[in-house]
Coordinates of C-alpha atoms in Angstrom, one line a residue:
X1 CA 0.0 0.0 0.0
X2 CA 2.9 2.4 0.2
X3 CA 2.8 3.8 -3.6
X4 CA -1.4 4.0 -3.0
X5 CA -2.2 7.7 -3.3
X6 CA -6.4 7.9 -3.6
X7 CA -9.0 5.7 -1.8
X8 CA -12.5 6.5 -2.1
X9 CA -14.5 4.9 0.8
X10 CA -17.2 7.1 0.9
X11 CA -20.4 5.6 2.2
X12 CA -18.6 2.4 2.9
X13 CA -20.4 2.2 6.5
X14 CA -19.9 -1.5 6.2
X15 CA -16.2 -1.7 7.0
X16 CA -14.6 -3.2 9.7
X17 CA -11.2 -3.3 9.3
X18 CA -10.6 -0.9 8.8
X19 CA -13.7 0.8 10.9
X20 CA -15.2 3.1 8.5
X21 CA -14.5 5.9 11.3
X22 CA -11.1 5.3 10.4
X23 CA -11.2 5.1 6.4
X24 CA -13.0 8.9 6.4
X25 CA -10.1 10.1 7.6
X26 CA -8.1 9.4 4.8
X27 CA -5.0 6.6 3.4
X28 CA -2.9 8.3 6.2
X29 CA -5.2 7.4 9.2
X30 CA -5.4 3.6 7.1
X31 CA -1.8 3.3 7.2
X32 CA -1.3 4.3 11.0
X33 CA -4.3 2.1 12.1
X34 CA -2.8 -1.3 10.3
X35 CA 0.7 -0.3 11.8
X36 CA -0.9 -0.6 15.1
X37 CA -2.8 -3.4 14.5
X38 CA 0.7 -5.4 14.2
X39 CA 0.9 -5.2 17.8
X40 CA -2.4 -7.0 18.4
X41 CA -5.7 -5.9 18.2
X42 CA -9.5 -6.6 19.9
X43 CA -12.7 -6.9 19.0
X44 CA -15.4 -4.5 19.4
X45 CA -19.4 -4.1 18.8
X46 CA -20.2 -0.5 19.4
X47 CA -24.1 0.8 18.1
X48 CA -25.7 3.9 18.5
X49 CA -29.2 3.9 19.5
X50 CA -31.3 6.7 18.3
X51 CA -34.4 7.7 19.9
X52 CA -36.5 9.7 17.6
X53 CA -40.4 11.2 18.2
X54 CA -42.3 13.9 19.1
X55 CA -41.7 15.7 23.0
X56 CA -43.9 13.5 25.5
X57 CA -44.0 11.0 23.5
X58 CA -41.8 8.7 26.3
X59 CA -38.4 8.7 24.8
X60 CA -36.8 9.6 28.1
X61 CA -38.8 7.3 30.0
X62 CA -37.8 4.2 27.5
X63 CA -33.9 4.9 27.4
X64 CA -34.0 5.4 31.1
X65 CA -35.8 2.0 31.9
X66 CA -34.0 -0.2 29.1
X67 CA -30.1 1.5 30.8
X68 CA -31.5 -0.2 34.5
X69 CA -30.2 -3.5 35.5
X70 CA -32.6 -3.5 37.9
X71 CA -35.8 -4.4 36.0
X72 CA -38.0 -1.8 37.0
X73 CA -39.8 1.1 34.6
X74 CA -38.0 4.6 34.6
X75 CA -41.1 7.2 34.2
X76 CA -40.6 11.1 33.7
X77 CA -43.5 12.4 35.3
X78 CA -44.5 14.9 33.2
X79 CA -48.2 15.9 32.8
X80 CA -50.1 16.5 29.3
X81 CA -49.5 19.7 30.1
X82 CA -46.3 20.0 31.3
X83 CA -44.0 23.3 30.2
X84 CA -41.3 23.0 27.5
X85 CA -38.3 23.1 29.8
X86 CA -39.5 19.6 31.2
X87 CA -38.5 18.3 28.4
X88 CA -35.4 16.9 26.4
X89 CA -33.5 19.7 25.1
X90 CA -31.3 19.1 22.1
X91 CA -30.6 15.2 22.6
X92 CA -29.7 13.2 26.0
X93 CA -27.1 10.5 25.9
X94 CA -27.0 7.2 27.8
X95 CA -24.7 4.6 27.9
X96 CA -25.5 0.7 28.3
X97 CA -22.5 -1.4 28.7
X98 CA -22.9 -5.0 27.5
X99 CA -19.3 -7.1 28.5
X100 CA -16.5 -5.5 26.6
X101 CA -19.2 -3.3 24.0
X102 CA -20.8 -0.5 24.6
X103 CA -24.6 0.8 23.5
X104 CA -24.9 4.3 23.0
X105 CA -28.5 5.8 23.2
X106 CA -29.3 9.2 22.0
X107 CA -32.4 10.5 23.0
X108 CA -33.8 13.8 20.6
X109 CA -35.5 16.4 22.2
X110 CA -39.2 16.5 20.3
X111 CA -39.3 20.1 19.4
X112 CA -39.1 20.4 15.5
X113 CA -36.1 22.8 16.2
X114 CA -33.9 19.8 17.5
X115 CA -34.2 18.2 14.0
X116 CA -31.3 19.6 12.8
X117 CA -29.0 18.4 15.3
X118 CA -28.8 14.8 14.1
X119 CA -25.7 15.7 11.7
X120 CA -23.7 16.7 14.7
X121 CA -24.0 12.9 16.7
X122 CA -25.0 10.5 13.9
X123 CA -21.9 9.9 12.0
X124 CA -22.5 6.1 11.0
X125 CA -24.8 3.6 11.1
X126 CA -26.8 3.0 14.1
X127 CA -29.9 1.6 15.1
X128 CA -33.4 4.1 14.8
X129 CA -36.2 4.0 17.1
X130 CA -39.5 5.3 16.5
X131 CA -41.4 6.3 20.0
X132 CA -45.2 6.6 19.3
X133 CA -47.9 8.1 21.4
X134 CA -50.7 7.1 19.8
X135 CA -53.0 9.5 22.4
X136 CA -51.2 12.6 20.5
X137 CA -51.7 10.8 17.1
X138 CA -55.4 10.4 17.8
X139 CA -55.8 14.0 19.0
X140 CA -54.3 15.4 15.7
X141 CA -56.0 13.2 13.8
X142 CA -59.1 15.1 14.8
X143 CA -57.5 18.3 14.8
X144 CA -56.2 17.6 11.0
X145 CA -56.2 14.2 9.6
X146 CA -54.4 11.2 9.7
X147 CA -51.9 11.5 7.2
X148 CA -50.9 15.2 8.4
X149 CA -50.5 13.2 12.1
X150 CA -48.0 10.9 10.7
X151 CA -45.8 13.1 9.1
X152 CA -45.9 15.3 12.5
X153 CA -45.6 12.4 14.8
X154 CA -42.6 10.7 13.3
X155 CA -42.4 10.5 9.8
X156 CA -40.7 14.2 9.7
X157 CA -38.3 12.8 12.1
X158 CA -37.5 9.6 10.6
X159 CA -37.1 11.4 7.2
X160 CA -34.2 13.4 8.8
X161 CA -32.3 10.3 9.7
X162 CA -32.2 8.6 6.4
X163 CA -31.5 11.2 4.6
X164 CA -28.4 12.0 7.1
X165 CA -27.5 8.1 6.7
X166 CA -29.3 6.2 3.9
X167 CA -27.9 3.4 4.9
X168 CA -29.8 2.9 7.7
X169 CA -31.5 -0.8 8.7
X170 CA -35.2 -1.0 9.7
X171 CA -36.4 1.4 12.2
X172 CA -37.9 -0.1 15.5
X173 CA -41.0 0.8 16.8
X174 CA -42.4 1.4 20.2
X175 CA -46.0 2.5 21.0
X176 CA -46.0 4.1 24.5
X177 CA -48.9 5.2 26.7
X178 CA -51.0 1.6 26.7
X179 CA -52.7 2.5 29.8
X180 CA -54.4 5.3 28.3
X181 CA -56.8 2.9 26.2
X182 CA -58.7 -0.2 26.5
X183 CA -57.5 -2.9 24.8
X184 CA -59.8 -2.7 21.4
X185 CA -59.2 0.9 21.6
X186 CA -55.6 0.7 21.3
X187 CA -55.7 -1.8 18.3
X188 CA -57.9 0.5 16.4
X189 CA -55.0 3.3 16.6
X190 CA -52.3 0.9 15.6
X191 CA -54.8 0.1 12.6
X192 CA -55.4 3.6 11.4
X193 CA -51.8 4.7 12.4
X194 CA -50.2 2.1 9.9
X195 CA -53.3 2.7 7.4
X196 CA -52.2 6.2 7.0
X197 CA -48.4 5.1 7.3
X198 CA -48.7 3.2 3.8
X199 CA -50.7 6.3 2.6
X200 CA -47.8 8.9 3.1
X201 CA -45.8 6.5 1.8
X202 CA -47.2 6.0 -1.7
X203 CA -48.1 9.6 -1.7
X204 CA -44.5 10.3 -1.6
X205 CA -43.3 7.4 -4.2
X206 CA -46.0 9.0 -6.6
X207 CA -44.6 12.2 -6.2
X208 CA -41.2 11.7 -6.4
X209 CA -42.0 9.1 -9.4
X210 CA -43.9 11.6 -11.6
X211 CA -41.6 14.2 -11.9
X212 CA -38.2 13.9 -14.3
X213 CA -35.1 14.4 -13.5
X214 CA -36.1 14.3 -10.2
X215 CA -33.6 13.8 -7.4
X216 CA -35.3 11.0 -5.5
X217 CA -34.1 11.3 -2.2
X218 CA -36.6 9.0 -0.1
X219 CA -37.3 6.5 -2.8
X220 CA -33.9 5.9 -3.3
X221 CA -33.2 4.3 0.2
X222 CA -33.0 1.3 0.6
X223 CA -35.5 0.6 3.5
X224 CA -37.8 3.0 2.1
X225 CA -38.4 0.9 -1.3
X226 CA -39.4 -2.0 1.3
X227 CA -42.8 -2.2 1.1
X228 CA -43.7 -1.6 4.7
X229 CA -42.5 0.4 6.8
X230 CA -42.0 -1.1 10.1
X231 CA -41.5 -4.8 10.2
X232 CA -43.9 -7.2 12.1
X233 CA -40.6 -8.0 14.9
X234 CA -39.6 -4.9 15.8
X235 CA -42.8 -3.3 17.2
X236 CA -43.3 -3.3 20.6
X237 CA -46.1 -1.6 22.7
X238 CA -45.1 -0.6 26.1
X239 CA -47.1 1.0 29.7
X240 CA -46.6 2.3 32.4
X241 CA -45.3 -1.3 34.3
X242 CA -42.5 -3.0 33.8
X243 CA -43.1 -6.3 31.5
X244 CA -41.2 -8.9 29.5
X245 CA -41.3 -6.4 26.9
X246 CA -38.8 -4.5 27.7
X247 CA -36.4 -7.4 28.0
X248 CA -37.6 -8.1 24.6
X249 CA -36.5 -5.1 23.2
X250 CA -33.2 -4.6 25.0
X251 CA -32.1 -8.1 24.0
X252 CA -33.2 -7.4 20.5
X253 CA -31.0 -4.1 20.1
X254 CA -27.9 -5.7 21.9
X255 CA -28.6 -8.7 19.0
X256 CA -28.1 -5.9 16.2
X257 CA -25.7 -4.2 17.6
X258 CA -23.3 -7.8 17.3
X259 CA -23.5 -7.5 13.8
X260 CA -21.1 -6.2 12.6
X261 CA -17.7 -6.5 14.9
X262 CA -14.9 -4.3 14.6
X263 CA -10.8 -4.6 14.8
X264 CA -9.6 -2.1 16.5
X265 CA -5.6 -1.7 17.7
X266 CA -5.1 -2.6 21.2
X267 CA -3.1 0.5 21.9
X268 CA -6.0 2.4 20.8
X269 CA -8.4 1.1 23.0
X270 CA -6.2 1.6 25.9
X271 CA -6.0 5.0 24.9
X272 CA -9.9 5.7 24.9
X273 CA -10.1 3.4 28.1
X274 CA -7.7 6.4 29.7
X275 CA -10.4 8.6 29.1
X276 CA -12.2 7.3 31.9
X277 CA -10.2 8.4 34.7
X278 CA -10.3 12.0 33.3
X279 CA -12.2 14.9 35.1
X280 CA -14.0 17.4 33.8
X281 CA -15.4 17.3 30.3
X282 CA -13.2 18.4 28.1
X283 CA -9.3 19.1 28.3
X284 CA -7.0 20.7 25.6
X285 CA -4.9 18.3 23.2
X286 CA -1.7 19.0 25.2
X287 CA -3.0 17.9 28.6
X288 CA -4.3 15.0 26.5
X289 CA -0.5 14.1 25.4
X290 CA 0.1 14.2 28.9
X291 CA -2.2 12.2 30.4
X292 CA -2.2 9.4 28.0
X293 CA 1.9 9.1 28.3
X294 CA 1.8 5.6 29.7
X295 CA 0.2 4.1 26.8
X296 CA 3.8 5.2 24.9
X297 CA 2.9 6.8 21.6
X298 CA 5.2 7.3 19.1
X299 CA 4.0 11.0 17.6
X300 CA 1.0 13.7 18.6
X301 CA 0.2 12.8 15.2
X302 CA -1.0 9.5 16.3
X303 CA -2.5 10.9 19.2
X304 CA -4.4 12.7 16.5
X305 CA -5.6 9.8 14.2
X306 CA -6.7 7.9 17.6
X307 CA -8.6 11.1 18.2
X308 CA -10.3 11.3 15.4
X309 CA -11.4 7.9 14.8
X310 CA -12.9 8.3 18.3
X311 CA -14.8 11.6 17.3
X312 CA -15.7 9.2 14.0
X313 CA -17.1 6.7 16.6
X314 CA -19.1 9.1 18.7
X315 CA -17.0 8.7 21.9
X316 CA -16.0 12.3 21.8
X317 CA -16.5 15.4 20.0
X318 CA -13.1 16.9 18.4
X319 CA -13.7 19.5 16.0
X320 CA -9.8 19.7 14.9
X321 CA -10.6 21.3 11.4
X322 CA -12.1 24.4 13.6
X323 CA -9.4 27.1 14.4
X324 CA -11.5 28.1 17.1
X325 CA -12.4 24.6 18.8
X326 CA -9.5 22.4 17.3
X327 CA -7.3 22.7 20.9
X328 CA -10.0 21.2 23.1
X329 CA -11.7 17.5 23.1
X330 CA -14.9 16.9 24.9
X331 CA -14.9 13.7 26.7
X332 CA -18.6 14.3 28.5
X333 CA -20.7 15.0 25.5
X334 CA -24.0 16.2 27.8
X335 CA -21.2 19.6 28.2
X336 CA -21.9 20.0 24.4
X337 CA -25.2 18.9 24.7
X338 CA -25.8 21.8 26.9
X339 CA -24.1 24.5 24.9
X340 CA -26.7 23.4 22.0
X341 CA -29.7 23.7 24.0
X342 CA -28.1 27.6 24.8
X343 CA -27.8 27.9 21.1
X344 CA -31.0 26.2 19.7
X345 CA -32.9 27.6 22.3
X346 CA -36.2 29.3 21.5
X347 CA -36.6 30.7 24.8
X348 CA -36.1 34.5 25.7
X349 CA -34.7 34.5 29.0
X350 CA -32.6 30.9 27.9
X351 CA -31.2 33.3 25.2
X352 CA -30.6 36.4 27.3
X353 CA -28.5 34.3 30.4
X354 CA -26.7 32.6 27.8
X355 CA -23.1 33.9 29.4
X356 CA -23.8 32.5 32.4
X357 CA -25.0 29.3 31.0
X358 CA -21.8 29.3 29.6
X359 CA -19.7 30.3 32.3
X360 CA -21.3 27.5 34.9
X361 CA -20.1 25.1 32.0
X362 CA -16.6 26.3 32.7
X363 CA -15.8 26.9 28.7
X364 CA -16.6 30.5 28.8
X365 CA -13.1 30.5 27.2
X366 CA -14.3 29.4 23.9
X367 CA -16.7 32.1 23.5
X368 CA -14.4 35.1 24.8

């Protein structure tokens, strides 16, 4: 491979060794990853879970009860009514650790403003989950109609992802809020809720099919020329108890997130395994350097292909093409997670504190 000048491995999501978080990066991040993985290697199944629906809709209360070894249901009591600061802001992440491999669950705030923000913490595949509340879908079904309350309960959402990442595999899907229906009831809303979900569908493959030249950016993914959907085993209908359910659906996403194993360099993952012990949330590369001396790296410039393929992966964010940002690396994501929700907010008095906001994230020295 020395004389090898150009590889193009643009939406190869599929590669393992090299990870494709590596292969973005370029043949010089290539190179440096099969030089270390001469000096052994291990293997790794890391998924991200995204959690996508509209605010209320139990998102929060589904990552929180699948992340407890305890088997009992996490509930955020929040009211019908409740104000827009209970809710998610920007996205939540949780972390379920399964032996050596690690699930990451991203949770999106429901506000249509939050759509946006998937580019910034989906940068591979990962696994999508739909959460429906089929009380809100009834409600604007009667307030518009049922095709207008798919594309507002999910289907705007859903459409964000796979156009981020066409690559995508079949979204799961979890209808929440059982308890607020008798049983008939219920299975009359799943029937009109996929009834108007094959609707939109066609709609949009007649649409997109009638016009030349068209750029046809939903029909041209591969789940969405399936011709449903959601597939029978991946919905699941959840209440307000913990059930066998649950179980279901956190073996079923640990199953998915086995396929496909990665090789990655031993020396590497004793470098992101340091990252542990850190405090704080972020540090600058320098005190990085430092800190990860023991694990005896031959160059910062290694340091700075291991860095990257971890931002690839979605263990930290490293914006090192930014001349503003490219000296620090955030290790606890919910810090940035929390500087979006200052940025995206909608809020007056959010938007008027924001220095302060800042400053009790101690990185007030980014922004001054």
């Amino acid at each position: 491979m020395p004389n090898l000048t150009e590889l193009n491995c643009l939406e190869c999501e599929s590669l393992t060794s090299p990870p494709y978080a590596v292969c973005v990066d370029g043949l010089h991040a290539i190179r440096q990853y099969y030089k270390d993985l001469r000096s052994g290697h291990v293997e790794v199944s890391e998924a991200t879970v995204a959690l996508v629906g509209r605010s209320l809709s139990g998102k929060t209360s589904l990552v929180t009860t699948l992340v407890r070894s305890d088997g009992t249901r996490g509930l955020t009591n929040r009211a019908a009514d409740a104000v827009e600061d209970e809710t998610t802001r920007v996205f939540n992440m949780e972390k379920l650790v399964v032996g050596d491999n690690v699930l990451q669950f991203i949770d999106f705030g429901g506000n249509e403003i939050y759509q946006s923000t998937y580019q910034f913490t989906l940068k591979q595949n990962c696994i999508p989950i739909v959460v429906m509340n089929l009380k809100e879908f009834e409600e604007l079904c009667l307030e518009v109609n049922g095709n207008e309350a798919v594309r507002c309960t999910y289907f705007d959402w859903l459409s964000h992802l796979y156009l981020a990442n066409p690559g995508l595999r079949a979204p799961k899907l979890v209808f929440t809020h059982r308890d607020a229906y008798s049983a008939d009831g219920f299975e009359e809303l799943k029937r009109l809720f996929f009834l108007h979900t094959e609707s939109v569908f066609k709609l949009i493959q007649s649409e997109e099919n009638s016009q030349k030249n068209y750029l046809r950016s939903f029909t041209g993914i591969s789940h969405f020329q399936r011709q449903e959907m959601f597939q029978e085993q991946d919905i699941y209908v959840v209440g307000d108890e913990y059930e066998e359910v649950f179980d279901q659906l956190r073996s079923h996403i640990i199953s998915d997130s086995k396929l496909v194993v990665k090789k990655v360099p031993t020396l590497w993952r004793k470098v992101a395994q340091t990252f542990n012990s850190f405090h704080g949330s972020y540090k600058t590369f320098p005190e990085v350097l430092q800190l990860v001396i023991e694990c005896k790296l031959e160059s910062e410039d290694q340091l700075r292909v291991i860095l990257s393929y971890m931002h690839n992966s979605g263990h930290l964010i490293w914006y090192q093409n930014r001349k503003g940002l490219q000296s620090l690396i955030f290790y606890d994501i919910s810090v940035v997670t929390k500087l979006l929700h200052v940025f995206f907010t909608h809020e007056k008095k959010v938007w008027n504190n924001r220095l302060s906001a800042i400053a009790a994230l101690a990185v007030i020295r980014l922004f001054t």
